[in-house]
């Protein structure tokens, strides 16, 4: 297997990097350089810039309005966006439900939903976890009762990321209580403006209203909004999580953290009067983390090689998710440590700490969730044991 990018792929990287530099609005570029958090409106503004270029959905085929990138080009493109610190587009439509609609949807569903996902006209959120069904997702209780032409949905979803901004939500619901718990689940597309539906944001430790509790009280959902077969939603759920775990295992975010940590370690002066980065002990810590990142990249390249052959993401995405999210947290911790007492600042006024340090604390706190969302890392280890190592269930 050749793990090197071809000259054509390297040239593609250069074109993407140059375009981002020119296309990213200056006010967003300033926030990107400071690793600041972007507002929803800023994310959607950047979405529309990418959509105008035809690059909002790099994984979509040309037949559905995407650019038709190869797996390697998709990886390069996403990595360049992450390295530039551009506003991260909402993944729920573009990366999660969009590909499912392409794969499992009817022609009417594709025509109705895909163009508006691509343009950013409609924003999506995900309704998977419930108060008593998180890691054990198959234990979900939110019900959808068949009423002929429509379902009546009752229950609650939690950790619904940015539901307060969403136009639509895709949900796993219980349509059959008999038999194995995985077999009675269906996949519904639900309008967030439906009567009886309410999203209540909660403030996270990163000082961001990123998550919501979402309540469904006799919400009527047309039968036309059932994606895939009735009681067959578990198959769709597993397919979607494969895409999500590949996304959260990306090395680009780790490289951004490391780059920022190096900048700060160059500016911070140690007890010996030299920058921290010149201290052998600190240099070893940077080197150790960078070697782990390089090994992670090699594993991703192996997965890319399989995708180039047309293979859909499988259980190996659990490995990418575990290692990638662990590296994100370790790199954030390193960044906090090189800041020293500056790490105690929390959303400080301008000038209290250097601009490149101002958002480190909140970003570090938000990344505590990385090892939990998309299926906790403990669950990922169970998947690896069962489906890759073929170990018996307990």
Coordinates of N, CA and C in Angstrom, one line a residue, residues 207-344:
X207 N -19.2 27.2 28.3 CA -19.9 28.5 28.2 C -20.6 28.6 26.8
X208 N -21.1 27.4 26.3 CA -21.7 27.4 25.0 C -23.1 26.6 25.2
X209 N -24.1 27.1 24.6 CA -25.4 26.4 24.6 C -25.5 25.3 23.6
X210 N -24.5 24.4 23.6 CA -24.3 23.5 22.5 C -25.4 22.4 22.5
X211 N -25.9 22.0 23.7 CA -26.8 20.8 23.8 C -28.2 21.2 24.2
X212 N -29.1 20.4 23.8 CA -30.5 20.7 24.2 C -31.2 19.4 24.7
X213 N -32.2 19.6 25.5 CA -33.2 18.6 25.8 C -34.3 18.9 24.8
X214 N -34.8 17.9 24.1 CA -35.8 18.1 23.1 C -37.0 17.2 23.4
X215 N -38.2 17.8 23.5 CA -39.4 17.1 24.0 C -40.4 17.0 22.8
X216 N -41.1 15.8 22.8 CA -42.1 15.5 21.7 C -43.4 15.2 22.4
X217 N -44.4 16.0 22.2 CA -45.7 15.8 22.9 C -46.8 15.6 21.8
X218 N -47.1 14.4 21.5 CA -48.1 14.1 20.4 C -47.8 14.8 19.1
X219 N -46.5 14.7 18.7 CA -46.1 15.3 17.4 C -46.5 14.4 16.3
X220 N -47.2 15.0 15.3 CA -47.6 14.2 14.1 C -46.6 14.3 13.0
X221 N -46.2 13.1 12.5 CA -45.1 13.0 11.5 C -45.7 12.2 10.3
X222 N -45.7 12.8 9.1 CA -46.3 12.1 8.0 C -45.5 10.8 7.7
X223 N -46.2 9.7 7.2 CA -45.6 8.5 6.9 C -44.5 8.7 5.8
X224 N -44.6 9.7 5.0 CA -43.6 10.0 3.9 C -42.3 10.3 4.5
X225 N -42.2 10.6 5.8 CA -41.0 11.0 6.5 C -40.3 9.8 7.1
X226 N -40.7 8.6 6.9 CA -40.0 7.4 7.4 C -38.9 7.1 6.4
X227 N -37.7 7.1 6.9 CA -36.5 6.8 6.1 C -36.2 5.3 6.2
X228 N -36.1 4.6 5.1 CA -35.9 3.2 5.2 C -37.1 2.4 5.6
X229 N -36.9 1.1 5.9 CA -38.1 0.3 6.2 C -38.6 0.5 7.6
X230 N -39.9 0.3 7.8 CA -40.4 0.3 9.2 C -39.7 -0.7 10.0
X231 N -39.4 -0.4 11.3 CA -38.7 -1.2 12.2 C -37.2 -1.6 11.7
X232 N -36.8 -0.9 10.7 CA -35.4 -1.1 10.2 C -34.4 0.0 10.5
X233 N -34.7 0.8 11.4 CA -33.9 2.0 11.7 C -32.5 1.7 12.3
X234 N -32.4 0.5 12.9 CA -31.1 0.2 13.5 C -30.0 0.1 12.5
X235 N -30.3 -0.5 11.3 CA -29.4 -0.6 10.2 C -28.9 0.8 9.8
X236 N -29.8 1.7 9.7 CA -29.5 3.1 9.3 C -28.6 3.8 10.4
X237 N -29.0 3.5 11.7 CA -28.3 4.1 12.8 C -26.8 3.7 12.7
X238 N -26.5 2.4 12.5 CA -25.2 2.0 12.5 C -24.4 2.5 11.3
X239 N -25.1 2.7 10.2 CA -24.4 3.3 9.0 C -24.1 4.7 9.2
X240 N -25.0 5.5 9.9 CA -24.7 6.9 10.2 C -23.6 7.0 11.2
X241 N -23.5 6.2 12.2 CA -22.5 6.3 13.2 C -21.1 6.0 12.6
X242 N -21.0 5.2 11.6 CA -19.7 5.0 10.9 C -19.2 6.3 10.3
X243 N -20.1 7.0 9.7 CA -19.6 8.3 9.1 C -19.3 9.3 10.2
X244 N -20.1 9.3 11.3 CA -19.8 10.3 12.4 C -18.5 10.0 13.1
X245 N -18.2 8.7 13.3 CA -17.0 8.3 14.1 C -15.7 8.6 13.2
X246 N -15.8 8.5 11.9 CA -14.7 8.9 11.1 C -14.5 10.4 11.2
X247 N -15.6 11.2 11.2 CA -15.5 12.6 11.3 C -14.8 13.0 12.6
X248 N -15.2 12.5 13.8 CA -14.7 12.9 15.0 C -13.3 12.4 15.3
X249 N -12.8 11.4 14.5 CA -11.5 10.9 14.6 C -10.4 11.6 13.8
X250 N -10.8 12.7 13.1 CA -9.9 13.4 12.2 C -8.7 14.0 12.9
X251 N -7.5 13.9 12.3 CA -6.3 14.4 13.0 C -6.1 15.9 12.8
X252 N -6.9 16.6 12.0 CA -6.8 18.0 11.7 C -6.9 18.8 13.0
X253 N -7.9 18.5 13.9 CA -8.1 19.2 15.1 C -6.9 19.0 16.1
X254 N -6.3 17.8 16.1 CA -5.2 17.6 16.9 C -4.0 18.5 16.4
X255 N -3.8 18.5 15.1 CA -2.7 19.3 14.6 C -2.9 20.8 14.9
X256 N -4.1 21.3 14.9 CA -4.4 22.7 15.3 C -4.0 22.9 16.8
X257 N -4.4 22.0 17.6 CA -4.1 22.1 19.0 C -2.6 22.2 19.2
X258 N -1.9 21.2 18.5 CA -0.4 21.2 18.7 C 0.2 22.4 18.1
X259 N -0.3 22.9 17.0 CA 0.3 24.1 16.5 C 0.2 25.3 17.4
X260 N -1.0 25.4 18.0 CA -1.3 26.5 19.0 C -0.4 26.3 20.2
X261 N -0.2 25.0 20.7 CA 0.6 24.8 21.9 C 2.1 25.2 21.6
X262 N 2.5 24.9 20.4 CA 3.9 25.3 20.0 C 4.1 26.8 20.0
X263 N 3.1 27.5 19.5 CA 3.1 29.0 19.5 C 3.3 29.5 20.9
X264 N 2.4 29.0 21.8 CA 2.4 29.4 23.2 C 3.7 29.0 23.9
X265 N 4.2 27.8 23.6 CA 5.4 27.3 24.3 C 6.7 28.1 23.8
X266 N 6.6 28.7 22.6 CA 7.6 29.6 22.1 C 7.6 30.9 22.8
X267 N 6.4 31.4 23.2 CA 6.3 32.7 23.8 C 6.5 32.6 25.3
X268 N 6.1 31.5 25.9 CA 6.2 31.3 27.4 C 7.7 31.1 27.8
X269 N 8.1 31.8 28.8 CA 9.5 31.7 29.2 C 9.6 30.9 30.5
X270 N 10.5 29.9 30.6 CA 10.6 29.1 31.7 C 11.5 29.7 32.8
X271 N 11.7 28.9 33.9 CA 12.5 29.4 35.0 C 14.0 29.7 34.6
X272 N 14.4 29.0 33.5 CA 15.8 29.2 33.1 C 16.0 30.3 32.1
X273 N 14.9 31.1 31.9 CA 15.0 32.2 31.0 C 14.8 31.9 29.5
X274 N 14.6 30.6 29.2 CA 14.4 30.2 27.8 C 13.0 29.9 27.5
X275 N 12.6 29.9 26.2 CA 11.2 29.5 25.9 C 11.0 28.0 26.3
X276 N 9.8 27.7 26.7 CA 9.5 26.4 27.1 C 9.8 25.3 26.1
X277 N 9.6 25.7 24.8 CA 9.9 24.8 23.7 C 11.3 24.3 23.6
X278 N 12.2 25.1 24.2 CA 13.6 24.7 24.2 C 14.0 23.9 25.4
X279 N 13.1 23.7 26.3 CA 13.4 22.8 27.4 C 13.2 21.3 27.0
X280 N 14.2 20.5 27.2 CA 14.2 19.1 26.7 C 12.9 18.3 27.2
X281 N 12.5 18.6 28.5 CA 11.4 17.9 29.0 C 10.1 18.2 28.2
X282 N 9.9 19.5 27.9 CA 8.8 19.9 27.2 C 8.9 19.4 25.7
X283 N 10.1 19.5 25.2 CA 10.3 19.0 23.8 C 9.9 17.5 23.6
X284 N 10.3 16.7 24.7 CA 9.9 15.3 24.6 C 8.4 15.1 24.6
X285 N 7.7 15.9 25.4 CA 6.3 15.8 25.4 C 5.6 16.1 24.1
X286 N 6.1 17.1 23.5 CA 5.6 17.5 22.1 C 5.9 16.3 21.1
X287 N 7.2 15.8 21.2 CA 7.6 14.8 20.2 C 6.7 13.5 20.4
X288 N 6.5 13.1 21.7 CA 5.7 11.9 22.0 C 4.3 12.1 21.4
X289 N 3.7 13.2 21.6 CA 2.3 13.4 21.1 C 2.3 13.5 19.6
X290 N 3.3 14.1 19.0 CA 3.3 14.1 17.5 C 3.6 12.8 16.9
X291 N 4.3 11.9 17.6 CA 4.5 10.5 17.1 C 3.2 9.7 17.1
X292 N 2.4 9.9 18.2 CA 1.1 9.2 18.3 C 0.2 9.8 17.2
X293 N 0.3 11.1 16.9 CA -0.6 11.6 15.9 C -0.2 11.0 14.5
X294 N 1.1 10.9 14.3 CA 1.6 10.4 13.0 C 1.1 8.9 12.8
X295 N 1.1 8.1 13.9 CA 0.6 6.8 13.8 C -0.9 6.7 13.5
X296 N -1.6 7.7 14.1 CA -3.1 7.8 13.9 C -3.3 8.1 12.4
X297 N -2.5 9.0 11.9 CA -2.7 9.4 10.4 C -2.4 8.2 9.5
X298 N -1.5 7.4 9.9 CA -1.2 6.2 9.1 C -2.4 5.2 9.1
X299 N -3.1 5.1 10.2 CA -4.3 4.3 10.3 C -5.4 4.9 9.5
X300 N -5.5 6.2 9.5 CA -6.6 6.8 8.7 C -6.3 6.6 7.2
X301 N -5.0 6.7 6.8 CA -4.7 6.4 5.4 C -5.0 5.0 5.0
X302 N -4.9 4.0 5.9 CA -5.3 2.7 5.6 C -6.8 2.6 5.3
X303 N -7.6 3.3 6.2 CA -9.1 3.4 6.0 C -9.4 4.1 4.7
X304 N -8.6 5.1 4.3 CA -8.8 5.8 3.1 C -8.6 4.9 1.9
X305 N -7.6 4.0 2.0 CA -7.3 3.1 0.9 C -8.5 2.2 0.7
X306 N -9.2 1.8 1.8 CA -10.4 0.9 1.7 C -11.5 1.7 1.0
X307 N -11.7 2.9 1.4 CA -12.8 3.7 0.9 C -12.6 4.0 -0.6
X308 N -11.3 4.1 -1.0 CA -11.0 4.3 -2.5 C -11.5 3.1 -3.3
X309 N -11.6 2.0 -2.6 CA -12.1 0.8 -3.3 C -13.7 0.6 -3.2
X310 N -14.3 1.7 -2.6 CA -15.8 1.7 -2.5 C -16.4 1.0 -1.3
X311 N -15.6 0.8 -0.3 CA -16.1 0.1 0.9 C -16.6 1.2 1.9
X312 N -17.8 0.9 2.4 CA -18.4 1.8 3.4 C -17.7 1.7 4.8
X313 N -17.7 2.7 5.6 CA -17.1 2.6 6.9 C -17.6 1.5 7.7
X314 N -16.7 0.7 8.3 CA -17.1 -0.4 9.1 C -16.6 -0.3 10.6
X315 N -16.5 -1.4 11.3 CA -16.1 -1.3 12.7 C -14.8 -0.7 13.0
X316 N -13.9 -0.6 12.0 CA -12.6 0.0 12.2 C -12.7 1.5 12.5
X317 N -13.9 2.1 12.2 CA -14.1 3.5 12.6 C -14.0 3.7 14.1
X318 N -14.3 2.6 14.9 CA -14.3 2.7 16.3 C -12.8 3.0 16.8
X319 N -11.9 2.4 16.1 CA -10.5 2.6 16.4 C -10.1 4.1 16.2
X320 N -10.5 4.6 15.0 CA -10.2 6.0 14.7 C -10.9 6.9 15.7
X321 N -12.1 6.6 16.1 CA -12.8 7.5 17.1 C -12.1 7.5 18.4
X322 N -11.7 6.3 18.9 CA -11.0 6.2 20.2 C -9.7 7.0 20.2
X323 N -8.8 6.7 19.2 CA -7.5 7.3 19.2 C -7.6 8.8 18.9
X324 N -8.5 9.2 17.9 CA -8.6 10.6 17.5 C -9.1 11.4 18.7
X325 N -10.1 11.0 19.4 CA -10.6 11.8 20.5 C -9.7 11.9 21.7
X326 N -9.0 10.8 21.9 CA -8.0 10.8 23.0 C -6.9 11.8 22.7
X327 N -6.4 11.8 21.4 CA -5.4 12.8 21.0 C -5.9 14.2 21.1
X328 N -7.1 14.5 20.7 CA -7.7 15.8 20.9 C -7.6 16.3 22.3
X329 N -8.0 15.4 23.2 CA -8.0 15.8 24.7 C -6.5 16.0 25.2
X330 N -5.6 15.1 24.8 CA -4.2 15.2 25.2 C -3.6 16.5 24.7
X331 N -3.9 16.8 23.4 CA -3.3 18.0 22.9 C -3.8 19.3 23.5
X332 N -5.1 19.2 23.9 CA -5.7 20.4 24.6 C -5.1 20.5 26.0
X333 N -4.9 19.4 26.7 CA -4.2 19.4 28.0 C -2.8 20.0 27.9
X334 N -2.1 19.6 26.9 CA -0.7 20.1 26.7 C -0.8 21.7 26.5
X335 N -1.7 22.1 25.7 CA -1.9 23.5 25.5 C -2.2 24.3 26.8
X336 N -3.1 23.7 27.6 CA -3.4 24.4 28.9 C -2.2 24.4 29.8
X337 N -1.4 23.3 29.8 CA -0.2 23.3 30.7 C 0.9 24.3 30.3
X338 N 1.1 24.5 29.0 CA 2.1 25.4 28.6 C 1.7 26.8 28.8
X339 N 0.4 27.1 29.0 CA -0.1 28.4 29.3 C 0.2 28.8 30.7
X340 N 0.4 27.9 31.6 CA 0.7 28.2 33.0 C -0.5 28.9 33.6
X341 N -0.2 29.9 34.4 CA -1.3 30.6 35.1 C -2.3 31.3 34.2
X342 N -1.9 31.5 32.9 CA -2.9 32.1 32.0 C -4.1 31.2 31.7
X343 N -3.9 29.9 32.0 CA -4.9 28.9 31.8 C -6.1 29.1 32.8
X344 N -5.8 29.9 33.8 CA -6.9 30.2 34.8 C -7.9 31.2 34.3

